Short mmCIF file of C-alpha atoms in Angstrom, two decimals:
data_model
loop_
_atom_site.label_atom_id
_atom_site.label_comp_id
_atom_site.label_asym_id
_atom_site.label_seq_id
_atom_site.Cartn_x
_atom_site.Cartn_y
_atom_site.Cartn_z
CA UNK A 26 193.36 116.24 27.42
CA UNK A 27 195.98 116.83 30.37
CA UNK A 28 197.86 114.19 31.71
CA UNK A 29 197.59 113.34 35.12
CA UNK A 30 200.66 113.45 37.39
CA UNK A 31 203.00 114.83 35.16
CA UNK A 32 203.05 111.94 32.25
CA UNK A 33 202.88 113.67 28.66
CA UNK A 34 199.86 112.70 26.40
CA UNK A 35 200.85 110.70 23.26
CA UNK A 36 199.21 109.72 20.42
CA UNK A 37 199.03 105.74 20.35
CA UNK A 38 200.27 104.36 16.87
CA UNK A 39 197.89 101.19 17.01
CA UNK A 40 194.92 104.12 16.91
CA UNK A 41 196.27 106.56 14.64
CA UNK A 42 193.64 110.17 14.33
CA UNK A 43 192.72 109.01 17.78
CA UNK A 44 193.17 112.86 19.01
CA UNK A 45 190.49 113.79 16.08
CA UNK A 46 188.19 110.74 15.54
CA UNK A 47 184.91 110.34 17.43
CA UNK A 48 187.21 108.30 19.98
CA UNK A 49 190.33 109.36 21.97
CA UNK A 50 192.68 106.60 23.49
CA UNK A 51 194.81 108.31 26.03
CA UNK A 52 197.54 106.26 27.44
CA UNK A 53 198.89 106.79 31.47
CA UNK A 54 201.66 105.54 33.02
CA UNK A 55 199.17 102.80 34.55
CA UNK A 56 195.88 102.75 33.31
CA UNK A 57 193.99 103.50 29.81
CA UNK A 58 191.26 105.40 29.69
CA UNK A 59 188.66 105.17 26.66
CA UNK A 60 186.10 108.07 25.61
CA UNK A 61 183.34 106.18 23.76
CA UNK A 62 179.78 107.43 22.77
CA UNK A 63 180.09 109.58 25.49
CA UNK A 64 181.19 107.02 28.09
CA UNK A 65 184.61 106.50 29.45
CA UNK A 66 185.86 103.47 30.48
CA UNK A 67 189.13 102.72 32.64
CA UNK A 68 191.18 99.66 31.53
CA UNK A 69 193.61 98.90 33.94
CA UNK A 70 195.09 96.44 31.85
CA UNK A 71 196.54 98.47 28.97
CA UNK A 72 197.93 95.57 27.08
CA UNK A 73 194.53 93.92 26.81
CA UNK A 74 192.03 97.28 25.97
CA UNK A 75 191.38 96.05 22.33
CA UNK A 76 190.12 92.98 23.59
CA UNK A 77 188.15 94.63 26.34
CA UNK A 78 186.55 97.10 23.90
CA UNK A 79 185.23 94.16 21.41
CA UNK A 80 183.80 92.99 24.48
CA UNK A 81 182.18 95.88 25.32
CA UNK A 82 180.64 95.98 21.21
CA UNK A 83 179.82 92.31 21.23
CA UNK A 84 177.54 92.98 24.45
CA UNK A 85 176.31 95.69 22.76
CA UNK A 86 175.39 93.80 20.24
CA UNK A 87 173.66 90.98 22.47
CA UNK A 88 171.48 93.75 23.56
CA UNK A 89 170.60 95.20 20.34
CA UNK A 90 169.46 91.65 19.30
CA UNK A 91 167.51 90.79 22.15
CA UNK A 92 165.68 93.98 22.09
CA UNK A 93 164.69 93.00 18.44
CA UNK A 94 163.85 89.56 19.29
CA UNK A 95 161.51 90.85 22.27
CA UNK A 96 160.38 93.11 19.53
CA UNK A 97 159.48 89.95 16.88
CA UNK A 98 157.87 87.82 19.93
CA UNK A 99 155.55 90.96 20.59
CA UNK A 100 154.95 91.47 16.87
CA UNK A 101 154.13 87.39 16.39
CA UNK A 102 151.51 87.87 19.97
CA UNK A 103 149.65 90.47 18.27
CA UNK A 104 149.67 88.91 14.96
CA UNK A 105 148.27 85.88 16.53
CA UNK A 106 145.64 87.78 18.42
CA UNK A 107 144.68 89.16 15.69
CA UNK A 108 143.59 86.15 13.60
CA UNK A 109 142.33 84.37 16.85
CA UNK A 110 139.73 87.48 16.67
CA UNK A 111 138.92 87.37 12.62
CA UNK A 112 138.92 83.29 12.71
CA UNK A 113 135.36 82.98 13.56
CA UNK A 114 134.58 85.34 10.94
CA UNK A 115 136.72 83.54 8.47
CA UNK A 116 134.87 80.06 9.20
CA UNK A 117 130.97 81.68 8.63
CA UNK A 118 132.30 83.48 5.61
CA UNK A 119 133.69 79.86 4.09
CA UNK A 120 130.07 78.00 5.90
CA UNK A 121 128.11 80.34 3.96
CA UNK A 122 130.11 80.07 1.03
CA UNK A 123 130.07 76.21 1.02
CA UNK A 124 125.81 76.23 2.38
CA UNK A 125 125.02 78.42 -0.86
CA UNK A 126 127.14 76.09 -2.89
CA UNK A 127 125.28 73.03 -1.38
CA UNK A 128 122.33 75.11 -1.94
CA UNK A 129 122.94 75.56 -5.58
CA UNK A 130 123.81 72.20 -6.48
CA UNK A 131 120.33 71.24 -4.42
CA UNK A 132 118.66 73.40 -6.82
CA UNK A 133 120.51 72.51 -9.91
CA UNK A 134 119.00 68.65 -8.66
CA UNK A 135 115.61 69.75 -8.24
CA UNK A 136 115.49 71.55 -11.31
CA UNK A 137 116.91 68.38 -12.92
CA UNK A 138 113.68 66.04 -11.23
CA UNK A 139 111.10 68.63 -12.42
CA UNK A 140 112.34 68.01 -15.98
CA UNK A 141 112.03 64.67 -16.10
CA UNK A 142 109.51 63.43 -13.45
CA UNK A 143 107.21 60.21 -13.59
CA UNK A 144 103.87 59.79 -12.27
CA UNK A 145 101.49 56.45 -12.68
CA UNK A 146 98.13 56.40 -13.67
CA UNK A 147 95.25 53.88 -13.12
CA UNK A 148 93.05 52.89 -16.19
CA UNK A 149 90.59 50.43 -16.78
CA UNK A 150 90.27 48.67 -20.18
CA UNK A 151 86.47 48.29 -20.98
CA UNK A 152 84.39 44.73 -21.40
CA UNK A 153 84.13 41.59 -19.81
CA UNK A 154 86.03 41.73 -17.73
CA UNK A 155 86.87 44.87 -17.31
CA UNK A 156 91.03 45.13 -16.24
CA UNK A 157 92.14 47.48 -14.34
CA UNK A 158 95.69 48.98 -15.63
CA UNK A 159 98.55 51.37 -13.81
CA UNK A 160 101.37 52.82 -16.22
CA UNK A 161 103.87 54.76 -15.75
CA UNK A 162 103.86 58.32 -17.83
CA UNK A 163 107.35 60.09 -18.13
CA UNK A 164 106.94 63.93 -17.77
CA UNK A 165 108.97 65.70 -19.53
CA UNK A 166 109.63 69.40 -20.68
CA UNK A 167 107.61 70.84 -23.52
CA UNK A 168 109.62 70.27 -26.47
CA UNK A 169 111.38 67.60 -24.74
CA UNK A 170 111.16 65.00 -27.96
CA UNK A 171 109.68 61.38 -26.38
CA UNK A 172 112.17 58.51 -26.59
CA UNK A 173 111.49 55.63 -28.46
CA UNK A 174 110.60 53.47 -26.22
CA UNK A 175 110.57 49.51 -25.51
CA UNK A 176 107.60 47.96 -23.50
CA UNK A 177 107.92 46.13 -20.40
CA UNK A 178 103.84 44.22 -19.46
CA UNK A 179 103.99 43.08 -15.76
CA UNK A 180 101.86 40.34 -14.40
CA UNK A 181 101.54 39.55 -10.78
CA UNK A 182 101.51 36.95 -7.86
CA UNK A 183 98.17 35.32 -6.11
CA UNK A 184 99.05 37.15 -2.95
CA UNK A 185 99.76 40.45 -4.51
CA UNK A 186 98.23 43.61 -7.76
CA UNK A 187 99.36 45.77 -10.03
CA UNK A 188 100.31 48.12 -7.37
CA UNK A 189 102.66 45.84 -6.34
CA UNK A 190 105.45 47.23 -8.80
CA UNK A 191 103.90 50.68 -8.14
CA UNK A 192 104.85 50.67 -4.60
CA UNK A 193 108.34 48.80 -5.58
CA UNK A 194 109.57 51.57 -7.52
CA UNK A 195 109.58 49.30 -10.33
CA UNK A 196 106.89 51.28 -12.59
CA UNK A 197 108.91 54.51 -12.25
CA UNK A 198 112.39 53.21 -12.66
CA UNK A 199 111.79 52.03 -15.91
CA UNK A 200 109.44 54.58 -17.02
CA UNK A 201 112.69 57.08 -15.77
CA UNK A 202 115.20 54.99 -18.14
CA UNK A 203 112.46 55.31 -21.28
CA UNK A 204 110.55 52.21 -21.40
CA UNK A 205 106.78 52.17 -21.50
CA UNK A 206 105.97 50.26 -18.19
CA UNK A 207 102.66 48.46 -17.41
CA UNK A 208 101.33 46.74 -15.00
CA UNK A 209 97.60 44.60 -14.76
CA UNK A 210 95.24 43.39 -12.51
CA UNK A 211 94.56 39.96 -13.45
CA UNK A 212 90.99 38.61 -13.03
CA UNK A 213 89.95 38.09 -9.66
CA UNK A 214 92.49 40.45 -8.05
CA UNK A 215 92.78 44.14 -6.93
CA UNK A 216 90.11 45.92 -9.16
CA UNK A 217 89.71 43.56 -12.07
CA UNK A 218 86.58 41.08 -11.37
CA UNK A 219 86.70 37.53 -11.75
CA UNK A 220 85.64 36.04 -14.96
CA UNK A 221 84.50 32.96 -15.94
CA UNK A 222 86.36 33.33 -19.68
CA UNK A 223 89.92 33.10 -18.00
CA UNK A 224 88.99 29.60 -16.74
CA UNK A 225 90.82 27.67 -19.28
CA UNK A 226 93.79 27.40 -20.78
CA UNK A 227 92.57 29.25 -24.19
CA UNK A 228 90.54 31.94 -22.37
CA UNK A 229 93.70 32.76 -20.39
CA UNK A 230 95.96 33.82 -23.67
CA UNK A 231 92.73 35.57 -25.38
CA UNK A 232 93.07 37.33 -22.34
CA UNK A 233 96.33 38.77 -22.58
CA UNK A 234 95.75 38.98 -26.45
CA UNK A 235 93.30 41.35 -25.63
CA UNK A 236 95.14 43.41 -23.12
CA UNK A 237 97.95 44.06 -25.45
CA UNK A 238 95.39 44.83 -28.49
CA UNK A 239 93.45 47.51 -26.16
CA UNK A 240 96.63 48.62 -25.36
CA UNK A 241 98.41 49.44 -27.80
CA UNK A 242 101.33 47.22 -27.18
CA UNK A 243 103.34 45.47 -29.73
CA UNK A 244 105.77 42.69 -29.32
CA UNK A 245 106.40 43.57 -25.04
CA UNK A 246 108.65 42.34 -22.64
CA UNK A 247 106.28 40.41 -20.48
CA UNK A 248 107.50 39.74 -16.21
CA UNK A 249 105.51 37.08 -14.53
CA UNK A 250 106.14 35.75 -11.07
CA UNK A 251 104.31 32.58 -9.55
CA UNK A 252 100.62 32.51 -10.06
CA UNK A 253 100.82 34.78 -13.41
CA UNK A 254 102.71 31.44 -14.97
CA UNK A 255 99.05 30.07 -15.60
CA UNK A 256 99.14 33.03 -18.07
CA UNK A 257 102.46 33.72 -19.46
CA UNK A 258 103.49 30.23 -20.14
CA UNK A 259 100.90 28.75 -22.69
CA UNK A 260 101.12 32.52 -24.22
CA UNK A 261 104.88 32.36 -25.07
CA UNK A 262 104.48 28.79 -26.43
CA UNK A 263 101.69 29.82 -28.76
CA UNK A 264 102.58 33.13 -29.40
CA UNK A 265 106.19 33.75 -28.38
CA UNK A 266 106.88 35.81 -31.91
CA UNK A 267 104.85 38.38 -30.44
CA UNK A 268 107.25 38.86 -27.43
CA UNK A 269 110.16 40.94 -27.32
CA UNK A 270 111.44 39.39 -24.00
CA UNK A 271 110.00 36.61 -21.48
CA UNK A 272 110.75 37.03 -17.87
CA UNK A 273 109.47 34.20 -15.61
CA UNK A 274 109.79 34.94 -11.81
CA UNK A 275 109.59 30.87 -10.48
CA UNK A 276 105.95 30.70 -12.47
CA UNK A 277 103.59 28.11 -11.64
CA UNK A 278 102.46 25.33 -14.72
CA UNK A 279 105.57 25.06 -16.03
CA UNK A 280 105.82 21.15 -15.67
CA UNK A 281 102.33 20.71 -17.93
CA UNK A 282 104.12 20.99 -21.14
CA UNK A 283 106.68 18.93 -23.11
CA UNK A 284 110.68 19.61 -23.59
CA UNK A 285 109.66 19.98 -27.35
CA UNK A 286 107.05 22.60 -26.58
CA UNK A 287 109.86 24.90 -24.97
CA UNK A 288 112.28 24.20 -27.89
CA UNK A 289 110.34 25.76 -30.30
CA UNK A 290 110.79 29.23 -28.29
CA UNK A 291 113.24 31.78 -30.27
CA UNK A 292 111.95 34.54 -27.34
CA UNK A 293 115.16 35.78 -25.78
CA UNK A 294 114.30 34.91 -21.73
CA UNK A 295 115.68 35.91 -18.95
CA UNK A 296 114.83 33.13 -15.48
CA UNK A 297 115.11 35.08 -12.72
CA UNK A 298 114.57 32.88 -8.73
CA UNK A 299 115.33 33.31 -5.28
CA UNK A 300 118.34 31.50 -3.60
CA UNK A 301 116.63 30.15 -1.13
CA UNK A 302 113.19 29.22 -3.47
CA UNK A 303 113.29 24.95 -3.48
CA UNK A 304 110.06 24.74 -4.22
CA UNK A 305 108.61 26.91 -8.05
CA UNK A 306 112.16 28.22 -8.12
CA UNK A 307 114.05 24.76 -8.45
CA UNK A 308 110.99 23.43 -10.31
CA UNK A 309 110.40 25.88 -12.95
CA UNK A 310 114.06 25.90 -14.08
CA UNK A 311 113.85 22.72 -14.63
CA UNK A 312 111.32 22.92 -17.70
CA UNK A 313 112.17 26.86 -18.09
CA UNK A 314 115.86 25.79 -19.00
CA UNK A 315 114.79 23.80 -22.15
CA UNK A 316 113.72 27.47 -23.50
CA UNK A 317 116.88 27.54 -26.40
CA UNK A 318 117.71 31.65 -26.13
CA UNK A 319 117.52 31.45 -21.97
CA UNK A 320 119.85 33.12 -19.46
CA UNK A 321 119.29 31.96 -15.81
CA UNK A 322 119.79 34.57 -12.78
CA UNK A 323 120.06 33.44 -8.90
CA UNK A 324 119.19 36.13 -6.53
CA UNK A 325 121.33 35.03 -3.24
CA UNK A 326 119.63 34.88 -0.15
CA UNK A 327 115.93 35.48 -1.39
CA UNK A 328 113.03 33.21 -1.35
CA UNK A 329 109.70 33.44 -3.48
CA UNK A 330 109.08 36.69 -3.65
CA UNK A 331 112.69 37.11 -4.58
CA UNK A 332 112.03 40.84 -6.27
CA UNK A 333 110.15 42.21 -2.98
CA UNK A 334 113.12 40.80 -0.81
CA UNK A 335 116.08 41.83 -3.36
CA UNK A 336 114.62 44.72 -4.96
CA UNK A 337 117.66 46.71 -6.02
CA UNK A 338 119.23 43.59 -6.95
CA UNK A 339 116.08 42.46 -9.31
CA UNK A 340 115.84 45.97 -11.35
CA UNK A 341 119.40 45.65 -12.08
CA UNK A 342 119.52 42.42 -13.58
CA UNK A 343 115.92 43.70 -15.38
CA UNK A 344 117.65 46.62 -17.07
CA UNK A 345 120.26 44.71 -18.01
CA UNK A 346 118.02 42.92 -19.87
CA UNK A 347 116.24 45.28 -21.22
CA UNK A 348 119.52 46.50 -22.58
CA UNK A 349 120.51 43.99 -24.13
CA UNK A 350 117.01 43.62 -26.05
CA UNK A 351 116.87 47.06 -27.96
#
């Protein structure tokens, strides 16, 4: 390259090859010009062009970095856009994932009831009287092989029937956890007529005697509430041996027999009573308590009827016992 007004061209030592490389440094007398990338740029500070030229590449630099970091920010909008649009998709695909899994389970359930389902039947044992019955029958899958099974004979209230622990649930619990579950209309109530042969003290165990013979049952658990005591009571001091389990709900009569009478008992007995029962609650513990093989079970905040008001609470402390007796 000429020089311009007269000066000689010389090759500058601090950029030796400069005349061949891709960049020329040509000194003047009082400026420096630079060929760079096709661009020439004028220093007219010649002692300070190296500094001036890694200015020059550092703000090319800057450039090249924001371009890529515009580039990345674009990128990361579209990428974003993207799954905002396939999201929706996304959630049915898990929905109907999770619904078919609910589904299944649901079915796996169902299938599980259908193999072992309960229903309760109504009989009626023949004679005078005749007794009406309700048990409850455990269906199960054909070659399903039938538990051995412990039997639970319930007795009922004045005020209510056998279907009484039908409608509780009671019946079909324990016919689902494998126990032979009855319950009987007493003479004179639901669908069993009134007899004079139940009249007396006698009549009244014949009575249950006879239920259990008909029956079929041997050596039951036998649950009676209130009224029913006029039943159970003289029974399980005549003919406790034949009992697997006694379970007096506050029973009426209990104060017409002796402290001795009750000692006698060997039947394991559970006395269940409502918190709130001072009247046959209180009173039947009293006697009940003499029974030698007796537990005693409070249900809080339940009057008379304790097992209608704490139902969930009653079949828990039932199966317990039960439990315990096989």
């Amino acid at each position: 390259m000429p020089a311009e007004r007269g000066g000689a061209a010389r090759e500058d030592p601090r950029f030796p090859g400069s005349k061949e490389g891709a960049q020329a440094y040509v000194l003047y007398p009082a400026k420096l010009k630079v060929l760079c990338q096709g661009q020439t740029y004028v220093f007219r500070d010649c002692t300070s062009e190296a500094r001036q030229l890694d200015e020059i590449r550092q703000e090319r630099l800057t450039m090249a970095l924001i371009r890529n970091r515009l580039g990345l920010l674009v990128l990361g909008v579209l990428v974003t856009f993207v799954l905002y649009l396939l999201l929706p998709a996304i959630q049915h695909e898990r929905f109907t994932s999770r619904a078919g899994s609910h589904k299944a389970q649901a079915r796996a359930e169902e299938k599980g009831q259908q193999d072992v389902n309960v229903t309760v039947l109504t009989g009626t044992i023949a004679g005078s009287p005749s007794i009406l019955f309700r048990e409850g029958f455990l269906l199960q899958r054909a070659g399903t092989p039938s538990p051995k099974r412990l039997e639970v004979v319930f007795l009922h209230g004045q005020a209510f029937t056998s279907k009484t622990w039908e409608d509780l649930g009671t019946l079909t619990l324990l016919s689902e956890e494998g126990y032979r579950s009855v319950a009987i209309d007493l003479p004179g109530y639901g669908n069993s007529p009134l007899s004079d042969s139940v009249s007396t003290e006698q009549g009244r165990v014949a009575f249950l005697l006879r239920v259990l013979k008909e029956l079929g049952i041997q050596r039951p658990v036998l649950i009676s509430p209130s009224m029913s005591g006029h039943y159970s009571v003289p029974f399980v001091l005549v003919h406790g041996a034949q009992l697997k389990g006694f379970v007096p709900i506050a029973p009426v009569g209990t104060q017409e027999y002796t402290a001795q009478q009750y000692q006698q008992v060997q039947t394991p007995t559970l006395i269940i009573y409502g918190e709130r029962d001072s009247g046959l609650g209180a009173q039947s513990l009293q006697s009940l308590q003499q029974l030698p093989k007796h537990k005693v079970v409070v249900l809080p905040d339940a009057g008379h009827a304790c097992y209608l008001e704490k139902p969930r609470e009653f079949h828990e402390v039932l199966l317990a016992f039960l439990g315990e007796l096989q």
